[in-house]
Short mmCIF file of C-alpha atoms in Angstrom, two decimals:
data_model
loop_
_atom_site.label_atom_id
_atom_site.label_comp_id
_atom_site.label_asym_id
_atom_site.label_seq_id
_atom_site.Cartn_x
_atom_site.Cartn_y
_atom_site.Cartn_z
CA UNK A 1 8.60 -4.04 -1.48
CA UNK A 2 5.87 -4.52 -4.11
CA UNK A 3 2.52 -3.16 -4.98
CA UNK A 4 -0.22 -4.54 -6.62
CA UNK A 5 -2.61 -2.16 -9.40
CA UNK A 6 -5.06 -2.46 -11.89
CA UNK A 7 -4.18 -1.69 -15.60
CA UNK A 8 -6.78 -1.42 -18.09
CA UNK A 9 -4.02 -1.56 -21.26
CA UNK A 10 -0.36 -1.44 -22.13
CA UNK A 11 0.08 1.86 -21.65
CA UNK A 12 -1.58 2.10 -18.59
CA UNK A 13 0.75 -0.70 -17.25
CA UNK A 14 3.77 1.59 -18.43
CA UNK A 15 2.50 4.30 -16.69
CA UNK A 16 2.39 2.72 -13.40
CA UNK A 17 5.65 0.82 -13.32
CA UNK A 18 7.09 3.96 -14.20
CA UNK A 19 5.77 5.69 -10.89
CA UNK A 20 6.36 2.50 -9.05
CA UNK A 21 10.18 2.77 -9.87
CA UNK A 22 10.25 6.00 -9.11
CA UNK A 23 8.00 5.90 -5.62
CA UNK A 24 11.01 2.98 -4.79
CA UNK A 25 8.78 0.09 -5.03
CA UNK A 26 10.85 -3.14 -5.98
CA UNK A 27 8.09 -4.80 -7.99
CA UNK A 28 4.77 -4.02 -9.16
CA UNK A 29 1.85 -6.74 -9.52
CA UNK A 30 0.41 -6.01 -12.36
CA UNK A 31 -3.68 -7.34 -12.83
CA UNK A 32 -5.74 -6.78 -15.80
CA UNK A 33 -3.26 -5.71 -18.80
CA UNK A 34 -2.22 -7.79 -21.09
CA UNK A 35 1.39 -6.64 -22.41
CA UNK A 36 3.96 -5.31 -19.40
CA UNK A 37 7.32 -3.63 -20.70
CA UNK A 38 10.22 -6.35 -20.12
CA UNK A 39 13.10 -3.46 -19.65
CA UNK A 40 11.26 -1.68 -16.52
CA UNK A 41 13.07 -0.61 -13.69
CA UNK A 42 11.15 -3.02 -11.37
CA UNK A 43 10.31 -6.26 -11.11
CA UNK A 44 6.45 -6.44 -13.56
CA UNK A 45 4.67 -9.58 -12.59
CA UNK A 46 1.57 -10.55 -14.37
CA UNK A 47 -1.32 -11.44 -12.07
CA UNK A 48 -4.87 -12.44 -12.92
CA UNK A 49 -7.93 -11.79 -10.99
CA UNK A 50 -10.87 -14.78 -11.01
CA UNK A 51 -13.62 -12.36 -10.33
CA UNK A 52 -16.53 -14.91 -10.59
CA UNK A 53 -19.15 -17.36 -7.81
CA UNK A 54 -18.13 -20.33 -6.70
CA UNK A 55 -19.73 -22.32 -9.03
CA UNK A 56 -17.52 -21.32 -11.69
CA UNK A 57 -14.27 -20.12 -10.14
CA UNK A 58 -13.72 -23.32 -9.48
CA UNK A 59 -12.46 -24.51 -13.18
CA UNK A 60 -11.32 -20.22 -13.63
CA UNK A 61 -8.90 -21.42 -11.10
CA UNK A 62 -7.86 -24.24 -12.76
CA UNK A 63 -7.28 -22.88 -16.35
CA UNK A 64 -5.41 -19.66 -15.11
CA UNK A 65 -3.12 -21.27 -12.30
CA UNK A 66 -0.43 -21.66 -14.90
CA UNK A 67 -1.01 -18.41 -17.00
CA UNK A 68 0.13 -15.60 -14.36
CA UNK A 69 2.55 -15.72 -11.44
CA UNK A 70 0.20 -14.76 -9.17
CA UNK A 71 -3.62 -15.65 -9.11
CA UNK A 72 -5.98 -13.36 -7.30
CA UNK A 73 -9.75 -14.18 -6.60
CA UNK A 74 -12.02 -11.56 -5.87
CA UNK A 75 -14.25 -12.15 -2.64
CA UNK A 76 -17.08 -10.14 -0.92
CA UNK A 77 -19.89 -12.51 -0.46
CA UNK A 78 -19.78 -15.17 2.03
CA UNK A 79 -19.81 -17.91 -0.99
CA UNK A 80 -17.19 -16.39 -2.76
CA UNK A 81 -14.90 -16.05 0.39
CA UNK A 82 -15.40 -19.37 1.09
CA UNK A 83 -14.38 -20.45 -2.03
CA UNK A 84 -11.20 -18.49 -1.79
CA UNK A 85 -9.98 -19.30 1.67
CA UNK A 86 -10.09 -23.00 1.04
CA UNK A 87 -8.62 -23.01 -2.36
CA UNK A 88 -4.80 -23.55 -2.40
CA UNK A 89 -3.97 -22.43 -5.46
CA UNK A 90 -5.07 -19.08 -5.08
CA UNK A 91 -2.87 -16.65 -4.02
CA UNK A 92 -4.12 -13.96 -2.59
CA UNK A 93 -7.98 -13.12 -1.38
CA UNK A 94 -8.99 -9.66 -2.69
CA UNK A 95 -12.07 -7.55 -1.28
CA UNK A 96 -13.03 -10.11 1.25
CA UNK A 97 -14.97 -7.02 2.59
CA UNK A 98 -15.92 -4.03 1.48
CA UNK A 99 -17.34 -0.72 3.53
CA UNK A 100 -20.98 -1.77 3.57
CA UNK A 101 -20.85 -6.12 4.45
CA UNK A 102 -18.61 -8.03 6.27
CA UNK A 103 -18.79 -11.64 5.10
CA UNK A 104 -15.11 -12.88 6.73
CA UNK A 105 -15.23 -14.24 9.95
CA UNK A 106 -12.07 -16.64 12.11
CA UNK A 107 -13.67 -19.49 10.03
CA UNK A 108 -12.34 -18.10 7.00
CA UNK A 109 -9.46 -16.24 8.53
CA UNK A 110 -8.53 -19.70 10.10
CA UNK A 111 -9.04 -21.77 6.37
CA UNK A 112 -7.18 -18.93 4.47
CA UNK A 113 -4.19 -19.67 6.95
CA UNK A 114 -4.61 -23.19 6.21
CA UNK A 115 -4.62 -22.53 2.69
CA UNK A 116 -1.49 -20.38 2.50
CA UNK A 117 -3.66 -17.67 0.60
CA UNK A 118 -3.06 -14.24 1.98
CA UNK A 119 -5.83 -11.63 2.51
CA UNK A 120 -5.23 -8.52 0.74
CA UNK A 121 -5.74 -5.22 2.98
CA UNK A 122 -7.15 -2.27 0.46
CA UNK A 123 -6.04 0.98 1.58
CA UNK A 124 -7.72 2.68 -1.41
CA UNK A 125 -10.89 3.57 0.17
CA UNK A 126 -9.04 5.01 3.49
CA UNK A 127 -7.03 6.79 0.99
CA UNK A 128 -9.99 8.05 -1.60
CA UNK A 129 -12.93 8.05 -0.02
CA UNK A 130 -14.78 10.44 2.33
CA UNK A 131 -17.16 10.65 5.06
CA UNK A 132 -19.11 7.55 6.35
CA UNK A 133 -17.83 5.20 3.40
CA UNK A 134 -14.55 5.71 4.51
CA UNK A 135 -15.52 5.60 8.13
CA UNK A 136 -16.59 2.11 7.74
CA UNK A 137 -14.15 1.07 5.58
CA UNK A 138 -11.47 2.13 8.45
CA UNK A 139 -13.53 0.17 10.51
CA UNK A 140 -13.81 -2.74 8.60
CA UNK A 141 -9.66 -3.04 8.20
CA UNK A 142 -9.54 -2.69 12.06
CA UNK A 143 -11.91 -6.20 12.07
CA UNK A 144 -9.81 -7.40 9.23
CA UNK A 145 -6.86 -6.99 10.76
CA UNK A 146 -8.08 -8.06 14.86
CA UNK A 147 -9.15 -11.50 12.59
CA UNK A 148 -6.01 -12.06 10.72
CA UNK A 149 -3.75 -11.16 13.30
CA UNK A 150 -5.75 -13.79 15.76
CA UNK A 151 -5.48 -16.96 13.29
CA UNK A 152 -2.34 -15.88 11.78
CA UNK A 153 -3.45 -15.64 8.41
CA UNK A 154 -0.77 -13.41 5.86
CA UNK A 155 -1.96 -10.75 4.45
CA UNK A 156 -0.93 -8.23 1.76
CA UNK A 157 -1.08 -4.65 1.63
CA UNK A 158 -2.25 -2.49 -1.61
CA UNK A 159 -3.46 0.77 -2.14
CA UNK A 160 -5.62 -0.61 -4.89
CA UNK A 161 -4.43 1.66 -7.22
CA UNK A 162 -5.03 1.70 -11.15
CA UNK A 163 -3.89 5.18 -12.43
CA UNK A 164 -0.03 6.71 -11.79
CA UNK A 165 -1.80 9.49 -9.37
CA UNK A 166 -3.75 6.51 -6.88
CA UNK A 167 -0.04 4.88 -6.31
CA UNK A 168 1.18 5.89 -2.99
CA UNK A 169 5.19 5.63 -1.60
CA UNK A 170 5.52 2.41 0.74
CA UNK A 171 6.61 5.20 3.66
CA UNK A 172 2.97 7.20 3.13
CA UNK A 173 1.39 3.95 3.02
CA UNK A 174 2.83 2.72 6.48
CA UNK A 175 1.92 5.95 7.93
CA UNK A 176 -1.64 6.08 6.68
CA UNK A 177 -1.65 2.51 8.13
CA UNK A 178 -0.49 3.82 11.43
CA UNK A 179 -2.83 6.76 11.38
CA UNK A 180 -6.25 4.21 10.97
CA UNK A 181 -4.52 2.11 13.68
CA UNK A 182 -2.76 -1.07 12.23
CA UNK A 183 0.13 -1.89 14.25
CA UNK A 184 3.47 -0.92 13.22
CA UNK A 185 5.23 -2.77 10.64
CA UNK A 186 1.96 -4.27 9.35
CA UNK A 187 1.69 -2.56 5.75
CA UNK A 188 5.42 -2.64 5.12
CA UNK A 189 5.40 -6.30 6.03
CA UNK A 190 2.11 -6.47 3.79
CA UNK A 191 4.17 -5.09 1.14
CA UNK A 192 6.88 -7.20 1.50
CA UNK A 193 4.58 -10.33 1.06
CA UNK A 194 3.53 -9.54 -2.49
CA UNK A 195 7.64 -10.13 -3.44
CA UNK A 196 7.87 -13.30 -1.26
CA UNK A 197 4.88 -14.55 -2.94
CA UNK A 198 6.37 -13.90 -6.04
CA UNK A 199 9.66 -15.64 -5.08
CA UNK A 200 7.68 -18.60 -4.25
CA UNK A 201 5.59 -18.99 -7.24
CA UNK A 202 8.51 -18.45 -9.44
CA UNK A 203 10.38 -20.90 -7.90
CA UNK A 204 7.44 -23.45 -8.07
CA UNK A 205 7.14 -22.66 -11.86
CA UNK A 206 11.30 -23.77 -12.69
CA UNK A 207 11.97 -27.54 -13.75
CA UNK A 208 13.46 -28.18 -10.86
CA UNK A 209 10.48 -27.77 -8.53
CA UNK A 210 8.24 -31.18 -7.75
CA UNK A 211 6.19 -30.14 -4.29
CA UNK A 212 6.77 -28.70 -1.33
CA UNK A 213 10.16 -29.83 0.41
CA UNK A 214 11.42 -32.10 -2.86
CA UNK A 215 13.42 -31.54 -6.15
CA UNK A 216 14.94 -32.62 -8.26
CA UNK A 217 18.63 -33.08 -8.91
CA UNK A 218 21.21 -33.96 -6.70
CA UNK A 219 21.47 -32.52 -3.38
CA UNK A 220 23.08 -29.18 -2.90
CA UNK A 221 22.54 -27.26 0.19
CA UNK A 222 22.41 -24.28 -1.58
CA UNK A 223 19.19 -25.04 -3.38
CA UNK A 224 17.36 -25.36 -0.35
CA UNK A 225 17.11 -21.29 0.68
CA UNK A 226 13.49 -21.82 0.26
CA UNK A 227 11.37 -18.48 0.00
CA UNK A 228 10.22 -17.29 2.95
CA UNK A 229 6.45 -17.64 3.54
CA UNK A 230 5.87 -21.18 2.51
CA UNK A 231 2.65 -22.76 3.89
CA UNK B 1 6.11 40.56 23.64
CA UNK B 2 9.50 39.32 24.18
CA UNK B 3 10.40 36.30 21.92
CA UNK B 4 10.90 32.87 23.68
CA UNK B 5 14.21 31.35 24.35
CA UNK B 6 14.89 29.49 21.33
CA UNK B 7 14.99 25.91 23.30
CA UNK B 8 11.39 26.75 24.22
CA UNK B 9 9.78 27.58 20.93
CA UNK B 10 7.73 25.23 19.26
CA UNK B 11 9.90 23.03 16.86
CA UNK B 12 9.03 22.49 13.23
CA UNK B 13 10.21 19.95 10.15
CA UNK B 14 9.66 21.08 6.87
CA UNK B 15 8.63 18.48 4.14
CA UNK B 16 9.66 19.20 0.52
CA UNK B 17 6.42 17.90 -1.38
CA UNK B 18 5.72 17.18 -4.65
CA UNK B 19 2.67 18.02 -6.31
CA UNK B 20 1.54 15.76 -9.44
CA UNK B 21 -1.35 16.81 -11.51
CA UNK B 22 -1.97 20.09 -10.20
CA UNK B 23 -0.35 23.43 -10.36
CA UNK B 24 1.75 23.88 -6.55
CA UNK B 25 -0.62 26.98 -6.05
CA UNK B 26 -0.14 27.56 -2.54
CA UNK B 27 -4.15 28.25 -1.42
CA UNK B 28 -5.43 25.46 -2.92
CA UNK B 29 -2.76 23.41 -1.68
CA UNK B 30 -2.83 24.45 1.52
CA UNK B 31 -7.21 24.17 1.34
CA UNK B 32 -6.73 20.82 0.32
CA UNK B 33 -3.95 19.87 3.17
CA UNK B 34 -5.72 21.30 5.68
CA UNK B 35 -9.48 19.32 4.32
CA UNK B 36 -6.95 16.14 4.39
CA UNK B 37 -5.88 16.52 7.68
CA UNK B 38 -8.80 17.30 9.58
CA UNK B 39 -10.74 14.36 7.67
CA UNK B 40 -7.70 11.95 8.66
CA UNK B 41 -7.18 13.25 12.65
CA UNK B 42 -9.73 15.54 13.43
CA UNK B 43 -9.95 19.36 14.47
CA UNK B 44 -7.80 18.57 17.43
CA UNK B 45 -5.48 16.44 15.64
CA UNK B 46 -5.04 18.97 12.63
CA UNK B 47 -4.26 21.78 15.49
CA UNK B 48 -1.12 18.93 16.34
CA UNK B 49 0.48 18.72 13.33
CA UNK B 50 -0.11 22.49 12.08
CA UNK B 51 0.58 22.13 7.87
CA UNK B 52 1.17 25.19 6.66
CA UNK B 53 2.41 25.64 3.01
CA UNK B 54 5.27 28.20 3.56
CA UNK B 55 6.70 28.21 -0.23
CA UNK B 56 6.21 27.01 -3.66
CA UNK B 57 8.47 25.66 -6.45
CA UNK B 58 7.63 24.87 -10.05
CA UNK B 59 6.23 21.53 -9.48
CA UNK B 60 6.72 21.69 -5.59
CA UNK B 61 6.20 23.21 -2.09
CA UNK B 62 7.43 23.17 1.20
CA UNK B 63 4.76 22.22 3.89
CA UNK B 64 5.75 23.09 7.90
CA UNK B 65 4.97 20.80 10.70
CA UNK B 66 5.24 20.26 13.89
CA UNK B 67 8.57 18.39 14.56
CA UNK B 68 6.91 15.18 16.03
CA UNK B 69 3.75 14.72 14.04
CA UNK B 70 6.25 14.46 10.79
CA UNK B 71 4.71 10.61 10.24
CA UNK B 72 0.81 11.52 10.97
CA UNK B 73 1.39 14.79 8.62
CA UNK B 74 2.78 12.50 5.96
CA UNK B 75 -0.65 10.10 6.45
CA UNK B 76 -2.94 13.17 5.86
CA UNK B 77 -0.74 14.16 2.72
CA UNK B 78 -0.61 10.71 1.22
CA UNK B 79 -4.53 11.42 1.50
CA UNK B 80 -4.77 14.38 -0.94
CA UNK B 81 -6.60 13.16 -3.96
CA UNK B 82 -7.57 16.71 -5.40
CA UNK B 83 -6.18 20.04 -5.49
CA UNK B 84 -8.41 22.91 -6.66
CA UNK B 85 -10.47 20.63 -8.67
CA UNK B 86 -7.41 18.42 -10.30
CA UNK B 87 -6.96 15.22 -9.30
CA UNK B 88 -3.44 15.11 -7.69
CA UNK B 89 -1.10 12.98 -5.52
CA UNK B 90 1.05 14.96 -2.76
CA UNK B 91 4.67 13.04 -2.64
CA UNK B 92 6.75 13.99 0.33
CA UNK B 93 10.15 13.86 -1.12
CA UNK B 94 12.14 14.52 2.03
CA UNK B 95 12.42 16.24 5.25
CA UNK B 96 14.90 18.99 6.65
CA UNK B 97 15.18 21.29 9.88
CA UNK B 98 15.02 24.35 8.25
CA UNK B 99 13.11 25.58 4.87
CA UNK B 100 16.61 26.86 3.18
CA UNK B 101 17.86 23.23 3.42
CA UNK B 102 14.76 21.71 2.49
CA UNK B 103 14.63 24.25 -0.57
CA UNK B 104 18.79 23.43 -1.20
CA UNK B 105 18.40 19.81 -1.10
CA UNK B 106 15.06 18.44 -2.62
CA UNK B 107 13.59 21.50 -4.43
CA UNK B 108 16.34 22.54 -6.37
CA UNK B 109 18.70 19.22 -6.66
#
């Protein structure tokens, strides 16, 4: 399983992966810091965020696809939302809605599945926050999740985390997921997302990759264990 | 009184949790348990699950609950952000029947 955080710097990022490896993540997404230690005891995999409105995310998109496995573009207005759910190569959608607007409707849920870009589910503010913010945050992962779970849409699970003490054990994640009423098996299989992603990307970015379904070389069966979670 | 037969008292787990960023003083632990839980399930819900901090370690303590609210007892903990006034994370780092083998196995291992 795999979690995604924010690192400001370097050591920041060492920080983390450290209590990553020891809260028995697999991997850790790493967004924000520049240098990740190469001998960690998970997987580190360099992510960007394209935090920006549609009218330039557009050509963010472009120049950043190839710099980071996984490319994450921030949402929370209906523009920027839109942008992301019909953008293929984006990865994931983060903070399609926040505690206070709800700009994600089956529209988007229904594009983002079309897409093959997964909606992130924040469990930071459940997690951190207190009284009516995180009141309405609970309540806006319960419409999250009724909308995702109607247009089958993947999602992935975070805790949003960007110091050592905000990263939470997948098993206290599940249950805090449990306890705000997403179904069982939904964070852990949010977690688990994150590493197929990850699979996927970095078997798109090897030389023998051309598109979807084709490669190149001569046929061998065994090449063809495609990640899971392909659009 | 006479004590209940000891199928019919109430049953408890006991999670070994660690405490990171704090001192594992046992009041404000248990203040800040108790805060989490009500905030997470409610004055009803707390009364369920029942955390009680019933020992401390170094960097550790043991926290009783009731035997089948083990998972919503692990939600509240995972939502401790302070103790006292530190910023701290509450790790459960295992669970045992009784509060010598929690202490045996993940306290003192």
């Amino acid at each position: 399983m795999y979690e995604a955080v924010d690192a400001e710097n370097a050591a920041a990022a060492d920080a983390l992966v450290a209590t990553a490896a020891r809260l028995g993540y697999d991997g850790l997404v790493v967004r924000g810091a520049e240098a990740a230690p190469d001998d960690a005891a998970v997987d580190v995999v360099p992510a960007v965020t394209v935090d920006a409105g549609p009218e330039t995310a557009g050509s963010l998109v472009r120049d950043r696809r190839a710099a980071a496995t996984l490319l994450l573009v921030r949402g929370g207005t209906p523009a920027r939302n839109r942008f992301a759910t019909g953008e293929p190569r984006a990865d994931v959608l983060v903070g399609a809605v926040g505690p206070d607007e709800f700009p994600f409707d089956d529209v988007l849920a229904r594009a983002a599945a079309r897409a093959g870009v997964r909606v992130a589910f924040d469990l930071g503010p459940v997690l951190r926050e207190t009284g009516g913010t995180r009141v309405r945050a609970i309540s806006a992962l319960a419409r999250l999740h009724d909308l995702v779970e109607t247009n089958d849409t993947p999602h992935v699970v975070t805790a949003g985390a960007d110091v050592p003490l905000g990263l939470r054990a997948p098993r206290a994640l599940a249950a805090v997921g449990t306890a705000v009423g997403l179904p069982d098996g939904f964070v852990r299989e949010g977690l688990r997302e994150w590493g197929r992603l990850v699979a996927r990307n970095r078997d798109r970015a090897g030389d023998d990759w051309v598109m979807p379904g084709v490669r190149r070389g001569r046929y061998d069966p065994a090449d063809w264990s495609e990640p899971e979670g392909d659009p | 009184m006479t004590p209940r037969p000891k199928a019919r008292r109430p049953r408890w787990r006991y999670l070994a949790v660690g405490v990171e960023g704090a001192a594992p003083d046992r009041r404000a632990v248990q203040r800040a348990v108790w805060d989490a839980t009500t905030a997470l399930f409610g004055d009803p819900g707390s009364a369920a699950v029942d955390p009680t901090v019933v020992e401390t370690g170094a960097d550790a303590v043991v926290v009783r609950v009731r035997r089948d609210e083990v998972e919503r007892a692990r939600a509240a903990l995972a939502c401790v952000t302070v103790v006292g006034s530190d910023p701290a994370a509450l790790r459960v780092r295992g669970v045992s029947g009784t509060i010598r083998a929690c202490v045996e196995r993940h306290l003192e291992g």
